[in-house]
Tab-separated table of N, CA and C in Angstrom:
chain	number	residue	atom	x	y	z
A	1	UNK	N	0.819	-1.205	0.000
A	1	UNK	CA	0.000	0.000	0.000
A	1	UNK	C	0.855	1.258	0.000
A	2	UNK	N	1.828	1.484	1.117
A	2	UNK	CA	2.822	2.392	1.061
A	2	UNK	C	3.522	2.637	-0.636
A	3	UNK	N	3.969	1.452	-1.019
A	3	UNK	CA	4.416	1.454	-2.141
A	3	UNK	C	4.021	1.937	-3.514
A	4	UNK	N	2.550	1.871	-3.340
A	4	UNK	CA	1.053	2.026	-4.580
A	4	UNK	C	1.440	4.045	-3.818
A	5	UNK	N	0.940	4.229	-3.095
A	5	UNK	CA	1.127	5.774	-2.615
A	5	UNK	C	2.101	6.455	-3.288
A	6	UNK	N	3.024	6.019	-2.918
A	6	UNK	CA	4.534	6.538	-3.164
A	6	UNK	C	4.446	6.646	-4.936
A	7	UNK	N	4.052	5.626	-5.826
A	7	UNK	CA	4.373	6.317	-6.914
A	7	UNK	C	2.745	6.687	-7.645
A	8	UNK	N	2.225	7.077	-7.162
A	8	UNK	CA	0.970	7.832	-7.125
A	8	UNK	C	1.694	9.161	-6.821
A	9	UNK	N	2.226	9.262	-5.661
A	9	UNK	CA	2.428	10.758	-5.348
A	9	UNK	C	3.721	11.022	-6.682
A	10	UNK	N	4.699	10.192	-6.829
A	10	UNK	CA	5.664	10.579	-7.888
A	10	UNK	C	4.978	11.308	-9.076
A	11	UNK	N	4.320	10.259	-9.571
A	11	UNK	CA	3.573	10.631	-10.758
A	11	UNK	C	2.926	11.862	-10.698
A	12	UNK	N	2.227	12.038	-9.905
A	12	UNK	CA	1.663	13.209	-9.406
A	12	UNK	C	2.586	14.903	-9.535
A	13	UNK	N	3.773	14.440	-8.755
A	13	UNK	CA	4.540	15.100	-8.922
A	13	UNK	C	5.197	15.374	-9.923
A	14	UNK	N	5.608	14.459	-10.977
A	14	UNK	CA	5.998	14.825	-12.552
A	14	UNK	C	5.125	15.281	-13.644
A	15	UNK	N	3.565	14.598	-12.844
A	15	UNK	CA	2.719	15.452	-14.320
A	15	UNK	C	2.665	17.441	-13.637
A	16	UNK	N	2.505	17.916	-12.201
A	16	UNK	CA	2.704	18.535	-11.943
A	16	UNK	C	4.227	19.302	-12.545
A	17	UNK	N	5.236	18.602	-12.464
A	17	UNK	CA	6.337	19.312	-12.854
A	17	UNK	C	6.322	19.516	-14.298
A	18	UNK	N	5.845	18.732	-15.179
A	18	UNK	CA	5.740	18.548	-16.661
A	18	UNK	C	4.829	20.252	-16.835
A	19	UNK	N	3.759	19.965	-16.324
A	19	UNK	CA	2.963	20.931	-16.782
A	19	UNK	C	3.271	22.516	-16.278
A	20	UNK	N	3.945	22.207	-15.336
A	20	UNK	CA	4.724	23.594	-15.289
A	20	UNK	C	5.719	24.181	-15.972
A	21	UNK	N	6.558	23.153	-16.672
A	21	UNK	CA	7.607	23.360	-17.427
A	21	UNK	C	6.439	23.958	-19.085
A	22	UNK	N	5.544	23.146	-19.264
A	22	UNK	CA	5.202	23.553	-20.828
A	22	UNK	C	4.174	24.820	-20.285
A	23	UNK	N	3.853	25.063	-19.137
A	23	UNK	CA	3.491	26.507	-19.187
A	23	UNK	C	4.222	27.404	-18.971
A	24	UNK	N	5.561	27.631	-18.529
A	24	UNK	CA	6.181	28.197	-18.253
A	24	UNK	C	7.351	28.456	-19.578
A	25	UNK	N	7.291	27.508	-20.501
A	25	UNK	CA	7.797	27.787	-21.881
A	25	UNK	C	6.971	28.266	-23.028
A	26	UNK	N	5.664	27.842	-23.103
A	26	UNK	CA	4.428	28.217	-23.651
A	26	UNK	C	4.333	29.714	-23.301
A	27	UNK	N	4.531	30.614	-22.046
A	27	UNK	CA	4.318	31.874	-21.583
A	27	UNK	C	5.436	32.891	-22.168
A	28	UNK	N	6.675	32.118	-21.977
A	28	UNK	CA	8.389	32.650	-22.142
A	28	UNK	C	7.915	33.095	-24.034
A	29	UNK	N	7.339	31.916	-24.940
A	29	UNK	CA	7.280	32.274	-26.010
A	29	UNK	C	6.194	33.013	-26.008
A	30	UNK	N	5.062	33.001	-26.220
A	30	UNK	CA	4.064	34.035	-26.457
A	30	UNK	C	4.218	35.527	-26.001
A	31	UNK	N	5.109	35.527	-24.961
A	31	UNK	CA	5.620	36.931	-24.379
A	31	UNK	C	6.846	37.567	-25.208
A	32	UNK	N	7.832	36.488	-25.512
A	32	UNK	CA	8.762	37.060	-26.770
A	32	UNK	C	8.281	37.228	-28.536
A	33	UNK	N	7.340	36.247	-28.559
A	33	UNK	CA	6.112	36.180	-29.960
A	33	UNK	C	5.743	37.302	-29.961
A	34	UNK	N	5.140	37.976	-28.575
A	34	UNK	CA	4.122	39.042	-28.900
A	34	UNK	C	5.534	40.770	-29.131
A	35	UNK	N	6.537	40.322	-28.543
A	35	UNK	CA	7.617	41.389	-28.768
A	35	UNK	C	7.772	41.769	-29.777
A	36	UNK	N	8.099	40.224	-30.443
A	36	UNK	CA	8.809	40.168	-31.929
A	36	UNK	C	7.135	40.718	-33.126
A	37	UNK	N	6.171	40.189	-32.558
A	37	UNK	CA	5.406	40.957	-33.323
A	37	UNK	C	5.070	42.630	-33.261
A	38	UNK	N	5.228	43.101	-32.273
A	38	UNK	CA	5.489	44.804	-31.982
A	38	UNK	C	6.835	45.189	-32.819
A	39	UNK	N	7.880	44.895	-33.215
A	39	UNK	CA	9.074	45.315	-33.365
A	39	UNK	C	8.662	44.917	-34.997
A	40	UNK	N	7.618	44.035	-35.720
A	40	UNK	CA	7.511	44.165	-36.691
A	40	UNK	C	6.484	44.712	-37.457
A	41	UNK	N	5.815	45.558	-36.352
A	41	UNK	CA	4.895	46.526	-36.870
A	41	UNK	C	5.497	47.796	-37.077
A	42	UNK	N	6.714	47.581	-36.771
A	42	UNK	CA	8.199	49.005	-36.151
A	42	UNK	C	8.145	49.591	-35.247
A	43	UNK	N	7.222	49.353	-33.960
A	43	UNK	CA	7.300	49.670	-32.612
A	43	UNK	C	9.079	49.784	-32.051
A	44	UNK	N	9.344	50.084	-31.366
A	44	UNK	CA	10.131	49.989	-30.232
A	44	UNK	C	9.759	49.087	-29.045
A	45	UNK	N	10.705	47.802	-29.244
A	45	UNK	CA	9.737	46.817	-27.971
A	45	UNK	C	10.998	46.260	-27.708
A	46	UNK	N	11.859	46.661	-26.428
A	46	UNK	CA	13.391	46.145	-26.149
A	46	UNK	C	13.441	45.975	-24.180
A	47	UNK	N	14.262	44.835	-24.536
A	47	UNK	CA	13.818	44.569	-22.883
A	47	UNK	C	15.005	43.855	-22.691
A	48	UNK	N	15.951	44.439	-21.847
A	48	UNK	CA	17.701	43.693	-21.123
A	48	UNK	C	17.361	42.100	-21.194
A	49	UNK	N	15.999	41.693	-20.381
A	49	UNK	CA	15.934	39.997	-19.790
A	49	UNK	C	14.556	39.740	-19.441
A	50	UNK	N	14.482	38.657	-19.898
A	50	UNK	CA	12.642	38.113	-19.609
A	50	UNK	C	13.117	36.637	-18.954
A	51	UNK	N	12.265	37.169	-18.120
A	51	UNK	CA	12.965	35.564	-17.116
A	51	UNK	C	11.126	34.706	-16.724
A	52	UNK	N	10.713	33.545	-16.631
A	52	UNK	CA	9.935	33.137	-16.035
A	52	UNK	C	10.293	32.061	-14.873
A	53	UNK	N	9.644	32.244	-14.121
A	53	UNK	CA	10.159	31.147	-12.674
A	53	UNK	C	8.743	31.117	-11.479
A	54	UNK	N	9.159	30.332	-10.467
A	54	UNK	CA	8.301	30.600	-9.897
A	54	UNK	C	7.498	28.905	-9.329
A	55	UNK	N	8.509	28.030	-10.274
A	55	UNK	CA	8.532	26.499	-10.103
A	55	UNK	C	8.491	26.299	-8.592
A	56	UNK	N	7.441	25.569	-8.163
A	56	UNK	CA	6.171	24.717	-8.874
A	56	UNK	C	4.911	25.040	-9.023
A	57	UNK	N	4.825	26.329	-8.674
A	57	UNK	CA	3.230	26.809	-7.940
A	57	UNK	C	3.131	27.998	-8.489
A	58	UNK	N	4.001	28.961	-9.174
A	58	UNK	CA	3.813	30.229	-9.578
A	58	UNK	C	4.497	30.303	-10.660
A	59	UNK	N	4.022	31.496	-11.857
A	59	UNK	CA	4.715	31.510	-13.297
A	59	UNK	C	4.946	33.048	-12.647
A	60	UNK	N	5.912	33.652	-12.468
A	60	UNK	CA	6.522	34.852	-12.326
A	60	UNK	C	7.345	35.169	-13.288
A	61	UNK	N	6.769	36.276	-14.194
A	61	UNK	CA	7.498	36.637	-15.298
A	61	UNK	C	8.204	38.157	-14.696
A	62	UNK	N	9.182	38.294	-15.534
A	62	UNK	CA	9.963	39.451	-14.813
A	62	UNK	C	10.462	39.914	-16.700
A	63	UNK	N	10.080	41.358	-17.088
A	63	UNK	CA	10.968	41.998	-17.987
A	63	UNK	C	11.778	42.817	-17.265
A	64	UNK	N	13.391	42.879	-17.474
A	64	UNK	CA	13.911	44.066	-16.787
A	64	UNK	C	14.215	45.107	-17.993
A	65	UNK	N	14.260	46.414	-17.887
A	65	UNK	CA	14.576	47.564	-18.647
A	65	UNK	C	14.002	47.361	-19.907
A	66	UNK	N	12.389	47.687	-19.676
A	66	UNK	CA	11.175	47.533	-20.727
A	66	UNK	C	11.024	48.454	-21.608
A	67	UNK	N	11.188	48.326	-23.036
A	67	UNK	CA	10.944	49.569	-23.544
A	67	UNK	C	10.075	49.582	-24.611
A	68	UNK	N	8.810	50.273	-24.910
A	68	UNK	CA	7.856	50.024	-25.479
A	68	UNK	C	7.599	51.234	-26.026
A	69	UNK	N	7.475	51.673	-27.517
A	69	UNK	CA	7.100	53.025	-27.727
A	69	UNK	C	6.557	52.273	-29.356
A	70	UNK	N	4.939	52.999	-30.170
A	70	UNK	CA	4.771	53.008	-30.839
A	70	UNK	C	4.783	54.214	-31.822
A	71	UNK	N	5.315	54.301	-33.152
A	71	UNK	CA	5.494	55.003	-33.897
A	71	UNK	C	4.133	55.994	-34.167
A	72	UNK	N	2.594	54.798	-34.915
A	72	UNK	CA	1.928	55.802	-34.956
A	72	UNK	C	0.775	56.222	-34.198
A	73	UNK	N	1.308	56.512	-32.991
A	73	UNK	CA	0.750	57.433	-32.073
A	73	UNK	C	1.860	58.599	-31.138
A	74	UNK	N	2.868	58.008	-31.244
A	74	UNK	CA	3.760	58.752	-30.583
A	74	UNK	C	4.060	58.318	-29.408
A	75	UNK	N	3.866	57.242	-28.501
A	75	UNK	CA	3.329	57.239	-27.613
A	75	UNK	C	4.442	56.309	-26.608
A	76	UNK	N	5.524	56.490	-25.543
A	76	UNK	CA	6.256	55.178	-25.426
A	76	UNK	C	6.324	54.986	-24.080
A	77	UNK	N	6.640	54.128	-23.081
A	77	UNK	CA	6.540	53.620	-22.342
A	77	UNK	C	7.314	52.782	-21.697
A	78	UNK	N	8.883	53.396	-20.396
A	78	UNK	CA	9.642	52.678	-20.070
A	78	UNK	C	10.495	53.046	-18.873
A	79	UNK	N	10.567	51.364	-18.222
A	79	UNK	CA	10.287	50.457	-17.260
A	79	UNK	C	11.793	50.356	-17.049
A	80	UNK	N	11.930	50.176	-15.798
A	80	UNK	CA	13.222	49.724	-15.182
A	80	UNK	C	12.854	48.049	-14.811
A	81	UNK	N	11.561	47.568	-14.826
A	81	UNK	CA	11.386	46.443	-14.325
A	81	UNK	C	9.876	46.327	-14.354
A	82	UNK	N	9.167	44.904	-15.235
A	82	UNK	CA	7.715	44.768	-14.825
A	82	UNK	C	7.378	43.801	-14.826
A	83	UNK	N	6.838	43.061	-13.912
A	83	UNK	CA	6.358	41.678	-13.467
A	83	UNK	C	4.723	41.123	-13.515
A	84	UNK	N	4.914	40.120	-14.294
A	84	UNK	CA	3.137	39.746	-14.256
A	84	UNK	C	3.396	38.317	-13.587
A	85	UNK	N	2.816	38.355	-11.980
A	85	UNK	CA	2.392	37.354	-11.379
A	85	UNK	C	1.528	36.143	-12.138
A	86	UNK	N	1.384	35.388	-11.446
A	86	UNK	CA	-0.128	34.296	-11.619
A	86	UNK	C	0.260	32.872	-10.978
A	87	UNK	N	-0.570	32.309	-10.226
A	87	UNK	CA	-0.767	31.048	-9.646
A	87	UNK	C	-0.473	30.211	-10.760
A	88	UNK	N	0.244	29.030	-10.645
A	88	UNK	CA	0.363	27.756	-11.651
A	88	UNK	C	-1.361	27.286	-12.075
A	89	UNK	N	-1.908	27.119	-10.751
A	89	UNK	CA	-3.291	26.321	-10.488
A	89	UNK	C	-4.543	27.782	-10.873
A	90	UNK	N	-4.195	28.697	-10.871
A	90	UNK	CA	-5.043	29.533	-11.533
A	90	UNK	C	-4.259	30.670	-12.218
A	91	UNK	N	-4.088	29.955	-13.333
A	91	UNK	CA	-3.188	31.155	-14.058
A	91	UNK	C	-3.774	32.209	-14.634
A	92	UNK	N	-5.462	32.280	-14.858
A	92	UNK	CA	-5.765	33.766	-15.725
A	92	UNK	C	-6.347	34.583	-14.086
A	93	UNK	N	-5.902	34.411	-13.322
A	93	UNK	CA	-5.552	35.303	-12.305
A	93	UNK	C	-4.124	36.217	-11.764
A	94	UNK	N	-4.105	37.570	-12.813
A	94	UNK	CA	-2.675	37.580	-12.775
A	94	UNK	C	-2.576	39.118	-12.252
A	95	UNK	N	-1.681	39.495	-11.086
A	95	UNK	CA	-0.935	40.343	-10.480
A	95	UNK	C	0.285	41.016	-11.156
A	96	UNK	N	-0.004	42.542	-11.465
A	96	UNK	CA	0.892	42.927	-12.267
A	96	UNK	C	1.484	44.147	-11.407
A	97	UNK	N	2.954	43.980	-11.359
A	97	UNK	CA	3.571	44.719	-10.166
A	97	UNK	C	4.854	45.902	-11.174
A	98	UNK	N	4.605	46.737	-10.196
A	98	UNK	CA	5.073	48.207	-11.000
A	98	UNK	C	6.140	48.362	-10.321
A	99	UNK	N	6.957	49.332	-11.201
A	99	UNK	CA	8.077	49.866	-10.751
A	99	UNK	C	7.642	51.127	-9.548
A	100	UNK	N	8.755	51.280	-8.700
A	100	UNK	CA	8.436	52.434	-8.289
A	100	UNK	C	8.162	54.025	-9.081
A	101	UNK	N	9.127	53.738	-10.134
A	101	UNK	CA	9.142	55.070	-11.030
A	101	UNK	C	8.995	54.075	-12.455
A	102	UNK	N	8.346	55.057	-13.449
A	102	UNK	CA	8.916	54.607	-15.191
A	102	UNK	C	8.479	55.653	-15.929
A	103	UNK	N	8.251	55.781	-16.955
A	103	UNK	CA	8.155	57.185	-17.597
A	103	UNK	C	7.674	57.105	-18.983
A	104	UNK	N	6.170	57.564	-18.925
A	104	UNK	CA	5.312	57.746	-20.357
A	104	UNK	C	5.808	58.691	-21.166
A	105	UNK	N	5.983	58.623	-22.017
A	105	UNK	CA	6.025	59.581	-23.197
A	105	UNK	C	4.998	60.083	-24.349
A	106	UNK	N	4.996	61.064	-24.687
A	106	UNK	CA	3.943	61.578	-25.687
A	106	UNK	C	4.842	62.528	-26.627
A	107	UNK	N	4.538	62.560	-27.735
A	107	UNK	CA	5.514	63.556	-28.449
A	107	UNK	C	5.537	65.107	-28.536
A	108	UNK	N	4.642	65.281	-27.234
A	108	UNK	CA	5.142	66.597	-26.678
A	108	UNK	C	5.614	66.660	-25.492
A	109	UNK	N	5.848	65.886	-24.377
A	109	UNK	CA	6.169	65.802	-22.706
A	109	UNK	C	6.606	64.144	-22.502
A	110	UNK	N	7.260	64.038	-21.797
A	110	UNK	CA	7.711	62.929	-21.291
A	110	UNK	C	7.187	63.266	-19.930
A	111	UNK	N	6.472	62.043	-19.208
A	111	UNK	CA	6.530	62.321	-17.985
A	111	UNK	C	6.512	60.800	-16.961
A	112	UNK	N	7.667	61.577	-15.464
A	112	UNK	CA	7.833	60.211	-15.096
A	112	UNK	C	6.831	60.455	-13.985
A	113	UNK	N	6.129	58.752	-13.645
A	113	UNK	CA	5.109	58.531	-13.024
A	113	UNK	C	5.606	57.666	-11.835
A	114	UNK	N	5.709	58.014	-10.389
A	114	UNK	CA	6.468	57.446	-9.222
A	114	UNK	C	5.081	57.004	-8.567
A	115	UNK	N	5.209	55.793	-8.019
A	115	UNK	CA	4.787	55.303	-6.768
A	115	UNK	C	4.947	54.457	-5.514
A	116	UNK	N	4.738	54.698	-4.782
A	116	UNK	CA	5.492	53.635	-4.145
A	116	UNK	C	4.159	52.541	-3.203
A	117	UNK	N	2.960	52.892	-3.904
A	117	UNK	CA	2.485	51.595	-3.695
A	117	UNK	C	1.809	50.767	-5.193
A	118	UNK	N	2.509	50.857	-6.341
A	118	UNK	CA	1.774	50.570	-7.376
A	118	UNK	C	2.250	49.200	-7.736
């Protein structure tokens, strides 16, 4: 009986680990997909590092030094750092955590936007 448990819980534990790995690569691409599709509309979409982690229970995506500006509106948008949370077990529940400072642009004013609870 002990024995029947034990690889019940294994299994358990690898389809768990499996499915974290193909969501957590499934996310890594659709998040660099959706870049590479901004940068070929000729946006400005540049980011130092996109990391996902958060194994076994959380997909924590992290862009550091985000830079997002579209041509036709004028309009750009950039980040020292921006993170979209979400539970493994409920992933379209997602927490999106701000820099203290980052700075909108418009093609008449740049302006930087600080908070320190955002």
């Amino acid at each position: 009986m002990i024995r029947r448990l034990t690889i019940i819980a294994l299994v358990a534990a690898l389809l768990w680990g499996g499915y974290w790995v193909v969501g957590s690569v499934a996310l890594d691409r659709g998040l660099r997909s959706w870049i590479d599709d901004r940068q070929t509309e000729g946006w400005v979409a540049e980011y130092s590092n996109l990391s996902v982690r958060g194994f076994p229970n959380r997909f924590d995506t992290t862009f550091s030094n985000l830079d997002l500006a579209d041509p036709d509106t004028g309009l750009a948008w950039s980040l020292p750092f921006f993170q979209i949370l979400a539970l493994s077990y409920k992933p379209y529940h997602v927490i999106a955590v701000w820099p203290d400072s980052h700075t909108v642009s418009t093609p008449s004013e740049s302006l930087t936007l600080t908070s320190d609870k955002m």
